[in-house]
Amino acid sequence: LTALSPAADDGAVDAPRTARARARVELTARILEVAGRHLATEGAAGLSLRAVARELGMSSSAVYRYVASRDELLTALIIQAYDDLGEAVEAAEAGADRADHLGRWLAASRAVRAWAGRHPQRYALVYGTPVPGYEAPADTIAPATRATAAFASITVDAVAAGALAPPPEAHTDALPPTLEADAAALADQLFPGVPTAVVVQAVVAWTAVFGLVSFELFGQYRNTLHDGDAFFDHTATALGRSVGLRPA
Amino acid sequence: LTALSPAADDGAVDAPRTARARARVELTARILEVAGRHLATEGAAGLSLRAVARELGMSSSAVYRYVASRDELLTALIIQAYDDLGEAVEAAEAGADRADHLGRWLAASRAVRAWAGRHPQRYALVYGTPVPGYEAPADTIAPATRATAAFASITVDAVAAGALAPPPEAHTDALPPTLEADAAALADQLFPGVPTAVVVQAVVAWTAVFGLVSFELFGQYRNTLHDGDAFFDHTATALGRSVGLRPA
DNA sequence: TGTACATCAGTGAACGCGCGTTCACTGATGTAC
DNA sequence: TGTACATCAGTGAACGCGCGTTCACTGATGTAC
């Protein structure tokens, strides 16, 4: 599905006419799928072109007809992971009552946690320790913001609807100038119409959600928190409230 | 420094009498030190016994006189990292005015961030993606709580001093029963005298601090936040406030 | 103080493993006339 | 519709690399008498 061709594509991407072209599309997809499964079990460091080739019953060199290098395969998997997570968050968020901004926040947060639980290695791939020696190319930037954008839209909607709770006094303090500039730029890109102080708070809350998920997934709560569900729901709700989001 | 002997130690650990014993202590320390440097540059996945041996000018097999396996070496490095971070947090926190609980929180938070910035790979080793195939043994549990305990003590002191700000109404809601139980157990261990709702809030705030550090370190804020210092200080302060901590 | 034995450090070769990537080559599929 | 040539998929061997760990062995250090 992802453009992953070592050769250059022509214009006609739609329907592959020849048997060769169809086979190429299919095998490329299968390579990606098998690689995804290997990633899920072995982790990014254990992803090996040779192992993928073995599972597909082809020689290791044959894979190079479809993938230029191991790094390119990793990039495709990263993009896929970002997209998959983004889609899950969007879908969950879309399932909640539009006017219930806190509910939307909780739904989005739960979606992150659920997705991470289902795909721990893929989550680690994009939100964990960077893969050593791997430099993410530019193609990964756009998909990377998809989940973030879904979170941002909730606050944007709440502000637009005039439904944002008034911030506590502590948050009305002026931001330091450099932070103000960063927040203003962010407001332009992802948070149109949202005051900078709220933007900062939203970034923090969103970071905290991912922090919670990472800590739970990477085992930092071992032996301390036993009911992960209750803790997460309670906490994610509180974080949504800290942004000023409210139920319908 | 760490007990890392393949053979069993006797009682007399203090001063190694013989030249052999002194050489053993020294070489063990050098192995740990070189391994630490390799970890810092290559990351956990790239840590290799052979490379360490090479740098020390000895054969790879000789290392096995001092270290039982690669995993044991990793364990020693993990313990060292936890201890080092814990010490940094303790020291920073101890440098602030005892009555300025918010200041202590900020100092501790900054210490985490600074330490992580100085030792990104060591931070990743303990708070990033778990090393695949490695199972942390029991010895790592105690050092792991050191930094956490330093954070907890701030809230404990604030409660004991009667200096905790009254929580906003949203946080006075009763906790769900299972979460209440977890929080009560935590209160026993790390937060004596602290109400369970505040314990939960403290865990969240502390998680958020680590989430911020991880996101910054692992590159999630690339192209969005340029003044990391300002953002972090602002945010860490807000998180401390969310627990109820106040300046002197 | 001196000898006999036990302990330990360190060596070098080897086992067995897996990896990414390249290259010359065969044989099937596609294309232009 | 049929042939001649170009394109592409896939093979198998090879290069060069690095790893953790084991093992039989030498030679130095320590210990007990």
Coordinates of C-alpha atoms (C1' of nucleotides) in Angstrom, one line a residue:
Chain A
L1 CA 0.0 0.0 0.0
T2 CA 2.7 2.4 0.9
A3 CA 4.9 3.6 -1.9
L4 CA 7.9 1.5 -1.4
S5 CA 9.3 1.0 -4.8
P6 CA 13.1 1.0 -5.5
A7 CA 12.3 1.8 -9.1
A8 CA 10.4 5.0 -10.1
D9 CA 6.7 4.8 -10.5
D10 CA 5.0 6.3 -13.5
G11 CA 1.8 8.2 -13.4
A12 CA -0.6 5.3 -13.8
V13 CA -0.7 4.1 -10.2
D14 CA -4.3 3.1 -10.0
A15 CA -4.8 -0.4 -11.5
P16 CA -1.8 -2.5 -12.3
R17 CA -2.4 -3.8 -15.8
T18 CA 0.1 -6.6 -16.2
A19 CA 0.4 -9.8 -14.2
R20 CA 3.8 -8.7 -13.2
A21 CA 2.6 -5.4 -11.8
R22 CA -0.2 -7.1 -9.9
A23 CA 2.3 -9.6 -8.4
R24 CA 4.6 -6.8 -7.5
V25 CA 1.9 -5.0 -5.6
E26 CA 0.8 -8.1 -3.8
L27 CA 4.3 -9.2 -2.8
T28 CA 5.2 -5.8 -1.6
A29 CA 2.1 -5.8 0.6
R30 CA 3.0 -9.3 1.9
I31 CA 6.6 -8.2 2.7
L32 CA 5.2 -5.3 4.7
E33 CA 2.8 -7.5 6.5
V34 CA 5.3 -10.2 7.4
A35 CA 7.8 -7.5 8.5
G36 CA 5.0 -6.0 10.6
R37 CA 4.5 -9.3 12.3
H38 CA 8.2 -9.8 13.0
L39 CA 8.3 -6.3 14.4
A40 CA 5.4 -7.1 16.7
T41 CA 7.2 -10.1 18.1
E42 CA 10.9 -9.3 17.9
G43 CA 10.9 -5.6 18.1
A44 CA 12.6 -3.1 15.8
A45 CA 16.1 -4.2 16.6
G46 CA 15.2 -7.8 15.7
L47 CA 13.7 -7.0 12.4
S48 CA 15.7 -8.8 9.8
L49 CA 15.3 -8.8 6.0
R50 CA 16.6 -12.3 5.9
A51 CA 14.0 -13.6 8.3
V52 CA 11.2 -11.9 6.3
A53 CA 12.5 -13.5 3.1
R54 CA 12.7 -16.9 4.9
E55 CA 9.1 -16.7 6.0
L56 CA 8.0 -15.8 2.5
G57 CA 10.0 -18.7 1.0
M58 CA 12.2 -16.5 -1.1
S59 CA 15.9 -15.9 -1.1
S60 CA 17.2 -12.9 0.9
S61 CA 18.5 -11.2 -2.2
A62 CA 15.0 -11.3 -3.8
V63 CA 13.6 -9.0 -1.2
Y64 CA 15.8 -6.2 -2.7
R65 CA 13.6 -6.2 -5.7
Y66 CA 10.9 -4.7 -3.5
V67 CA 12.8 -2.9 -0.7
A68 CA 15.9 -0.8 -1.2
S69 CA 17.2 -1.4 2.3
R70 CA 16.3 -2.4 5.8
D71 CA 16.0 1.2 6.7
E72 CA 13.4 1.8 4.0
L73 CA 11.4 -1.1 5.4
L74 CA 11.6 0.4 8.9
T75 CA 10.4 3.7 7.5
A76 CA 7.4 2.1 5.9
L77 CA 6.6 0.4 9.2
I78 CA 6.9 3.6 11.1
I79 CA 4.6 5.4 8.8
Q80 CA 2.1 2.5 9.0
A81 CA 2.2 2.6 12.8
Y82 CA 1.6 6.3 12.9
D83 CA -1.2 6.0 10.5
D84 CA -2.8 3.1 12.3
L85 CA -2.6 4.8 15.7
G86 CA -3.9 8.0 14.2
E87 CA -6.8 6.2 12.6
A88 CA -7.7 4.5 15.9
V89 CA -7.6 7.8 17.8
E90 CA -9.7 9.5 15.2
A91 CA -12.3 6.7 15.1
A92 CA -12.6 6.6 18.9
E93 CA -12.8 10.3 19.2
A94 CA -15.4 10.5 16.4
G95 CA -17.6 8.0 18.3
A96 CA -18.2 10.4 21.2
D97 CA -20.9 13.1 21.4
R98 CA -19.5 16.1 19.6
A99 CA -20.5 18.5 22.4
D100 CA -19.0 16.2 25.1
H101 CA -15.4 17.5 24.9
L102 CA -14.2 15.7 28.0
G103 CA -15.8 12.5 26.7
R104 CA -14.0 12.9 23.4
W105 CA -10.7 13.5 25.2
L106 CA -11.2 10.3 27.3
A107 CA -12.1 8.3 24.2
A108 CA -9.0 9.5 22.4
S109 CA -6.8 8.8 25.4
R110 CA -8.3 5.3 25.8
A111 CA -7.7 4.7 22.1
V112 CA -4.0 5.4 22.5
R113 CA -3.7 3.1 25.5
A114 CA -5.7 0.3 23.8
W115 CA -3.7 0.6 20.6
A116 CA -0.4 0.5 22.5
G117 CA -1.6 -2.5 24.5
R118 CA -2.5 -4.3 21.3
H119 CA 0.7 -3.3 19.5
P120 CA 3.4 -2.7 22.1
Q121 CA 6.3 -3.0 19.8
R122 CA 4.8 -0.7 17.2
Y123 CA 4.1 1.8 19.9
A124 CA 7.7 1.5 21.1
L125 CA 8.8 2.0 17.5
V126 CA 7.3 5.4 17.3
Y127 CA 7.1 6.6 20.9
G128 CA 9.9 4.7 22.6
T129 CA 13.6 4.9 22.4
P130 CA 14.7 5.9 18.9
V131 CA 16.2 3.0 16.9
P132 CA 20.0 3.5 17.0
G133 CA 21.5 4.5 13.7
Y134 CA 18.2 5.1 12.1
E135 CA 17.3 8.6 11.0
A136 CA 13.7 9.2 10.2
P137 CA 13.2 10.7 6.8
A138 CA 10.8 13.5 6.0
D139 CA 8.0 11.2 4.9
T140 CA 7.3 10.3 8.5
I141 CA 6.6 13.8 9.7
A142 CA 3.0 14.1 8.3
P143 CA 1.7 10.8 9.6
A144 CA 3.4 11.5 13.0
T145 CA 1.1 14.4 13.6
R146 CA -2.1 12.5 12.9
A147 CA -2.9 11.4 16.4
T148 CA -1.7 14.7 17.8
A149 CA -4.0 16.5 15.5
A150 CA -7.0 14.5 16.6
F151 CA -6.3 15.5 20.2
A152 CA -5.8 19.1 19.2
S153 CA -9.1 19.2 17.4
I154 CA -11.0 18.5 20.6
T155 CA -9.7 21.6 22.3
V156 CA -10.2 23.7 19.1
D157 CA -13.8 22.6 19.0
A158 CA -14.3 23.4 22.7
V159 CA -13.0 26.9 22.3
A160 CA -15.0 27.4 19.1
A161 CA -18.1 26.3 21.0
G162 CA -17.4 28.5 23.9
A163 CA -17.4 25.4 26.1
L164 CA -14.0 25.7 27.6
A165 CA -13.9 26.0 31.4
P166 CA -12.2 29.1 32.6
P167 CA -8.6 28.3 33.5
P168 CA -7.5 28.5 37.1
E169 CA -5.6 31.6 38.0
A170 CA -2.2 29.9 38.0
H171 CA -2.6 29.3 34.3
T172 CA -3.4 32.9 33.4
D173 CA 0.1 34.0 34.2
A174 CA 1.8 35.3 31.1
L175 CA 4.0 32.8 29.4
P176 CA 7.7 33.5 29.0
P177 CA 8.3 35.2 25.6
T178 CA 10.0 32.3 23.9
L179 CA 7.4 29.9 25.0
E180 CA 4.7 32.3 23.9
A181 CA 6.3 32.3 20.4
D182 CA 6.4 28.5 20.3
A183 CA 2.8 28.3 21.5
A184 CA 1.6 30.9 18.9
A185 CA 3.2 28.9 16.1
L186 CA 1.5 25.8 17.4
A187 CA -1.8 27.6 17.6
D188 CA -1.4 28.5 13.9
Q189 CA -0.7 24.9 12.9
L190 CA -2.9 22.8 15.1
F191 CA -4.9 24.9 17.5
P192 CA -6.6 27.7 15.5
G193 CA -8.4 30.1 17.8
V194 CA -7.0 28.6 21.0
P195 CA -5.2 30.9 23.5
T196 CA -1.6 30.2 23.9
A197 CA -1.8 29.3 27.6
V198 CA -4.4 26.7 26.7
V199 CA -2.3 25.4 23.9
V200 CA 0.6 24.8 26.3
Q201 CA -1.7 23.1 28.7
A202 CA -3.1 20.8 25.9
V203 CA 0.4 19.8 24.9
V204 CA 1.3 19.0 28.4
A205 CA -1.9 16.9 28.9
W206 CA -1.3 15.1 25.7
T207 CA 2.3 14.4 26.6
A208 CA 1.1 13.2 30.0
V209 CA -1.3 10.7 28.4
F210 CA 1.6 9.3 26.4
G211 CA 3.8 9.3 29.5
L212 CA 1.2 7.3 31.3
V213 CA 0.9 4.8 28.5
S214 CA 4.7 4.5 28.2
F215 CA 5.2 4.0 31.9
E216 CA 2.5 1.3 32.1
L217 CA 3.7 -0.4 28.9
F218 CA 7.4 -0.3 29.8
G219 CA 6.8 -1.7 33.3
Q220 CA 7.4 1.3 35.5
Y221 CA 4.3 0.7 37.5
R222 CA 5.1 -2.9 38.2
N223 CA 4.2 -3.8 41.8
T224 CA 2.5 -0.5 42.5
L225 CA -0.5 -0.1 40.3
H226 CA -2.6 -3.1 39.8
D227 CA -5.8 -1.7 38.3
G228 CA -4.4 0.0 35.2
D229 CA -7.8 0.6 33.8
A230 CA -9.1 2.6 36.8
F231 CA -6.0 4.6 37.2
F232 CA -5.8 5.5 33.5
D233 CA -9.5 6.5 33.2
H234 CA -9.3 8.6 36.3
T235 CA -6.1 10.2 35.2
A236 CA -6.9 10.9 31.6
T237 CA -10.1 12.5 32.7
A238 CA -8.3 14.7 35.1
L239 CA -5.8 15.7 32.4
G240 CA -8.7 16.6 30.1
R241 CA -10.1 18.7 32.8
S242 CA -6.8 20.5 33.3
V243 CA -7.1 21.7 29.7
G244 CA -10.5 23.0 30.5
L245 CA -12.6 20.4 28.7
R246 CA -16.0 19.6 30.1
P247 CA -18.8 17.0 29.6
A248 CA -21.8 17.9 27.5
Chain B
L1 CA 31.8 -1.0 43.0
T2 CA 28.7 -3.0 42.4
A3 CA 28.8 -6.6 43.5
L4 CA 29.4 -8.3 40.2
S5 CA 31.4 -11.4 41.0
P6 CA 30.9 -14.6 39.2
A7 CA 32.4 -16.4 42.2
A8 CA 31.0 -16.1 45.7
D9 CA 32.3 -13.4 48.0
D10 CA 33.3 -14.1 51.6
G11 CA 32.6 -11.9 54.5
A12 CA 35.7 -9.7 54.3
V13 CA 34.6 -7.3 51.6
D14 CA 36.3 -4.2 53.0
A15 CA 39.9 -4.0 52.1
P16 CA 41.2 -6.4 49.5
R17 CA 44.5 -7.8 51.1
T18 CA 46.2 -9.4 48.2
A19 CA 47.5 -7.9 45.0
R20 CA 45.2 -10.2 43.1
A21 CA 42.2 -9.1 45.0
R22 CA 43.1 -5.4 44.5
A23 CA 43.6 -6.0 40.8
R24 CA 40.3 -7.8 40.6
V25 CA 38.4 -4.9 42.2
E26 CA 40.1 -2.4 39.9
L27 CA 39.6 -4.3 36.7
T28 CA 35.9 -4.9 37.6
A29 CA 35.5 -1.2 38.0
R30 CA 37.2 -0.5 34.7
I31 CA 35.0 -3.0 32.9
L32 CA 32.0 -1.3 34.3
E33 CA 33.3 2.1 33.4
V34 CA 34.2 1.1 29.8
A35 CA 30.9 -0.7 29.4
G36 CA 29.2 2.5 30.6
R37 CA 31.0 4.6 28.0
H38 CA 30.0 2.1 25.3
L39 CA 26.4 2.2 26.5
A40 CA 26.5 6.0 26.4
T41 CA 27.6 6.0 22.7
E42 CA 26.1 2.9 21.2
G43 CA 23.1 2.3 23.3
A44 CA 22.0 -0.8 25.1
A45 CA 21.5 -2.9 22.0
G46 CA 25.1 -2.1 20.9
L47 CA 26.8 -3.0 24.1
S48 CA 29.2 -5.8 23.4
L49 CA 31.4 -7.8 25.7
R50 CA 33.9 -8.2 22.9
A51 CA 34.1 -4.5 22.3
V52 CA 34.7 -3.8 26.0
A53 CA 37.4 -6.4 26.1
R54 CA 39.0 -4.9 23.0
E55 CA 39.2 -1.5 24.6
L56 CA 40.7 -2.9 27.7
G57 CA 43.3 -4.8 25.6
M58 CA 42.3 -8.2 26.9
S59 CA 40.8 -11.2 25.1
S60 CA 37.0 -11.5 25.0
S61 CA 37.1 -14.7 27.1
A62 CA 39.0 -13.0 29.9
V63 CA 36.1 -10.7 30.6
Y64 CA 34.2 -13.8 31.8
R65 CA 36.5 -13.9 34.9
Y66 CA 34.7 -10.7 36.0
V67 CA 31.3 -10.9 34.5
A68 CA 29.1 -14.0 34.2
S69 CA 27.3 -12.8 31.1
R70 CA 26.3 -9.9 29.1
D71 CA 23.0 -9.7 30.9
E72 CA 24.7 -9.4 34.2
L73 CA 26.7 -6.5 32.9
L74 CA 23.5 -4.8 31.7
T75 CA 22.0 -5.3 35.1
A76 CA 25.0 -3.6 36.8
L77 CA 24.6 -0.7 34.4
I78 CA 20.9 -0.4 35.0
I79 CA 21.5 -0.3 38.8
Q80 CA 24.2 2.2 38.3
A81 CA 21.9 4.4 36.2
Y82 CA 19.1 4.3 38.6
D83 CA 21.4 5.1 41.4
D84 CA 23.1 7.9 39.6
L85 CA 19.8 9.5 38.6
G86 CA 18.4 9.0 42.1
E87 CA 21.5 10.7 43.6
A88 CA 21.2 13.6 41.2
V89 CA 17.5 14.1 42.0
E90 CA 18.2 13.9 45.8
A91 CA 21.0 16.3 45.6
A92 CA 19.0 18.9 43.6
E93 CA 16.0 18.6 45.8
A94 CA 18.1 18.9 48.9
G95 CA 19.5 22.2 47.6
A96 CA 16.2 24.0 47.7
D97 CA 14.6 25.7 50.7
R98 CA 12.9 23.0 52.8
A99 CA 9.7 25.0 53.1
D100 CA 9.5 25.8 49.4
H101 CA 7.8 22.7 48.3
L102 CA 7.1 23.9 44.8
G103 CA 10.8 25.0 44.5
R104 CA 11.9 21.5 45.6
W105 CA 9.6 19.9 43.0
L106 CA 11.0 22.1 40.3
A107 CA 14.5 21.4 41.3
A108 CA 13.9 17.7 41.3
S109 CA 12.2 17.9 37.9
R110 CA 15.0 19.9 36.4
A111 CA 17.5 17.3 37.8
V112 CA 15.7 14.6 35.9
R113 CA 15.8 16.5 32.7
A114 CA 19.4 17.6 33.1
W115 CA 20.5 14.1 33.9
A116 CA 18.6 12.7 30.9
G117 CA 20.2 15.3 28.7
R118 CA 23.7 14.4 30.0
H119 CA 23.1 10.6 29.7
P120 CA 20.5 10.0 27.0
Q121 CA 21.3 6.4 26.5
R122 CA 21.4 5.6 30.2
Y123 CA 18.0 7.4 30.6
A124 CA 16.7 5.3 27.7
L125 CA 18.1 2.2 29.3
V126 CA 15.9 2.6 32.4
Y127 CA 12.9 4.7 31.2
G128 CA 12.8 3.9 27.5
T129 CA 11.8 0.8 25.6
P130 CA 12.8 -2.3 27.5
V131 CA 15.8 -4.2 26.1
P132 CA 14.4 -7.1 24.1
G133 CA 15.1 -10.4 25.7
Y134 CA 16.3 -8.9 28.9
E135 CA 14.4 -9.6 32.2
A136 CA 15.4 -7.3 35.0
P137 CA 16.3 -9.2 38.1
A138 CA 15.1 -8.4 41.6
D139 CA 18.3 -6.4 42.5
T140 CA 17.1 -3.5 40.3
I141 CA 13.9 -2.9 42.1
A142 CA 15.3 -1.0 45.1
P143 CA 17.5 1.4 43.1
A144 CA 14.6 2.0 40.7
T145 CA 12.5 3.6 43.4
R146 CA 15.2 6.0 44.5
A147 CA 14.2 9.0 42.3
T148 CA 10.6 8.3 42.8
A149 CA 11.1 8.3 46.6
A150 CA 12.8 11.7 46.3
F151 CA 9.8 13.1 44.5
A152 CA 7.4 11.5 47.0
S153 CA 9.1 13.0 50.0
I154 CA 8.3 16.5 48.8
T155 CA 4.6 15.9 48.9
V156 CA 5.0 14.0 52.2
D157 CA 6.8 17.0 53.7
A158 CA 4.2 19.4 52.4
V159 CA 1.4 17.5 53.9
A160 CA 3.2 17.1 57.2
A161 CA 3.9 20.9 57.3
G162 CA 0.2 21.6 56.5
A163 CA 1.4 23.5 53.5
L164 CA -0.5 21.7 50.8
A165 CA -2.9 23.8 48.8
P166 CA -6.5 22.7 49.0
P167 CA -7.3 20.5 46.0
P168 CA -9.7 21.8 43.4
E169 CA -13.1 20.2 43.6
A170 CA -12.6 17.9 40.7
H171 CA -10.0 16.1 42.7
T172 CA -12.1 15.6 45.8
D173 CA -14.3 13.1 43.9
A174 CA -14.0 9.7 45.5
L175 CA -11.6 7.3 43.7
P176 CA -12.9 4.1 42.3
P177 CA -12.4 1.3 44.9
T178 CA -9.6 -0.6 43.2
L179 CA -7.7 2.6 42.6
E180 CA -8.3 3.6 46.2
A181 CA -6.7 0.3 47.2
D182 CA -3.6 0.8 45.0
A183 CA -3.2 4.4 46.2
A184 CA -3.5 3.3 49.9
A185 CA -0.8 0.8 49.4
L186 CA 1.4 3.4 47.8
A187 CA 0.7 5.8 50.6
D188 CA 1.9 3.2 53.0
Q189 CA 5.2 2.7 51.1
L190 CA 6.1 6.1 49.8
F191 CA 3.6 8.6 50.9
P192 CA 2.9 8.3 54.6
G193 CA 0.2 10.6 55.8
V194 CA -0.8 11.8 52.3
P195 CA -4.5 11.5 51.3
T196 CA -5.0 8.9 48.5
A197 CA -6.4 11.5 46.0
V198 CA -3.2 13.5 46.4
V199 CA -1.1 10.3 46.0
V200 CA -2.7 9.6 42.7
Q201 CA -2.2 13.2 41.6
A202 CA 1.5 13.0 42.6
V203 CA 2.0 9.8 40.6
V204 CA 0.4 11.5 37.6
A205 CA 2.5 14.6 37.9
W206 CA 5.7 12.6 38.4
T207 CA 4.8 10.4 35.4
A208 CA 4.1 13.6 33.4
V209 CA 7.6 14.9 34.2
F210 CA 9.1 11.8 32.8
G211 CA 6.8 11.9 29.9
L212 CA 8.0 15.4 29.1
V213 CA 11.6 14.4 29.4
S214 CA 11.1 11.3 27.2
F215 CA 9.2 13.2 24.5
E216 CA 11.9 15.9 24.4
L217 CA 14.7 13.4 24.4
F218 CA 13.2 11.0 21.9
G219 CA 12.4 13.8 19.5
Q220 CA 8.6 14.1 19.6
Y221 CA 8.8 17.9 19.9
R222 CA 11.0 18.3 16.9
N223 CA 10.0 21.3 14.9
T224 CA 7.3 22.4 17.4
L225 CA 9.0 23.5 20.6
H226 CA 12.2 25.3 20.3
D227 CA 12.8 26.6 23.8
G228 CA 12.8 23.4 25.7
D229 CA 14.0 25.1 28.9
A230 CA 11.1 27.6 29.1
F231 CA 8.5 25.0 28.3
F232 CA 9.9 22.5 30.8
D233 CA 10.1 25.0 33.6
H234 CA 6.7 26.3 33.0
T235 CA 5.2 22.9 32.8
A236 CA 7.0 21.3 35.7
T237 CA 5.9 24.1 37.9
A238 CA 2.3 23.7 36.8
L239 CA 2.5 20.0 37.5
G240 CA 3.9 20.7 41.0
R241 CA 1.0 23.1 41.5
S242 CA -1.5 20.4 40.4
V243 CA -0.3 18.3 43.3
G244 CA -0.9 21.2 45.7
L245 CA 2.7 22.2 46.2
R246 CA 3.4 25.9 46.9
P247 CA 6.4 28.2 47.2
A248 CA 7.6 29.1 50.7
Chain C
dT1 C1' 62.5 -18.6 55.0
dG2 C1' 61.6 -22.2 51.6
dT3 C1' 59.1 -25.6 49.3
dA4 C1' 54.6 -28.0 47.3
dC5 C1' 50.3 -27.4 46.0
dA6 C1' 46.0 -25.0 44.9
dT7 C1' 44.0 -21.1 43.0
dC8 C1' 43.1 -17.9 39.8
dA9 C1' 44.0 -14.6 35.5
dG10 C1' 44.4 -14.5 31.0
dT11 C1' 45.1 -16.6 26.1
dG12 C1' 43.8 -18.2 21.6
dA13 C1' 41.2 -21.0 19.0
dA14 C1' 36.9 -22.6 18.1
dC15 C1' 31.7 -23.3 17.7
dG16 C1' 27.6 -21.8 15.9
dC17 C1' 25.0 -18.2 14.9
dG18 C1' 22.9 -14.3 12.2
dC19 C1' 23.1 -10.2 9.7
dG20 C1' 22.9 -6.6 5.3
dT21 C1' 24.2 -6.2 0.9
dT22 C1' 26.2 -7.3 -3.9
dC23 C1' 26.8 -9.7 -8.1
dA24 C1' 26.7 -12.6 -12.1
dC25 C1' 23.4 -15.4 -13.8
dT26 C1' 18.8 -18.0 -15.5
dG27 C1' 14.3 -17.9 -17.0
dA28 C1' 9.9 -16.0 -17.3
dT29 C1' 7.0 -11.9 -18.6
dG30 C1' 6.1 -7.9 -21.3
dT31 C1' 6.4 -4.9 -25.6
dA32 C1' 7.1 -3.2 -30.2
dC33 C1' 7.1 -4.3 -34.9
Chain D
dT1 C1' -0.9 -13.4 -34.7
dG2 C1' 4.1 -14.2 -34.4
dT3 C1' 8.7 -13.1 -33.7
dA4 C1' 13.0 -10.4 -31.6
dC5 C1' 14.4 -7.9 -28.0
dA6 C1' 14.1 -5.6 -23.5
dT7 C1' 12.7 -5.8 -18.9
dC8 C1' 12.2 -7.7 -14.7
dA9 C1' 11.9 -11.5 -10.7
dG10 C1' 14.3 -14.6 -8.4
dT11 C1' 18.5 -17.6 -7.3
dG12 C1' 22.6 -19.0 -5.0
dA13 C1' 27.0 -18.0 -3.7
dA14 C1' 29.9 -15.0 -1.7
dC15 C1' 31.9 -10.9 1.1
dG16 C1' 32.8 -9.2 5.4
dC17 C1' 31.2 -8.4 9.5
dG18 C1' 30.2 -9.0 14.6
dC19 C1' 28.4 -11.4 18.3
dG20 C1' 28.2 -14.5 23.1
dT21 C1' 30.1 -18.2 25.1
dT22 C1' 33.0 -22.5 25.9
dC23 C1' 37.3 -25.0 26.6
dA24 C1' 41.9 -26.7 27.2
dC25 C1' 45.8 -24.7 28.4
dT26 C1' 50.0 -21.7 30.4
dG27 C1' 51.9 -19.1 33.8
dA28 C1' 51.7 -16.1 37.6
dT29 C1' 50.0 -15.4 42.4
dG30 C1' 48.7 -17.0 46.9
dT31 C1' 48.7 -20.3 50.9
dA32 C1' 49.8 -24.0 54.2
dC33 C1' 53.3 -26.5 56.2

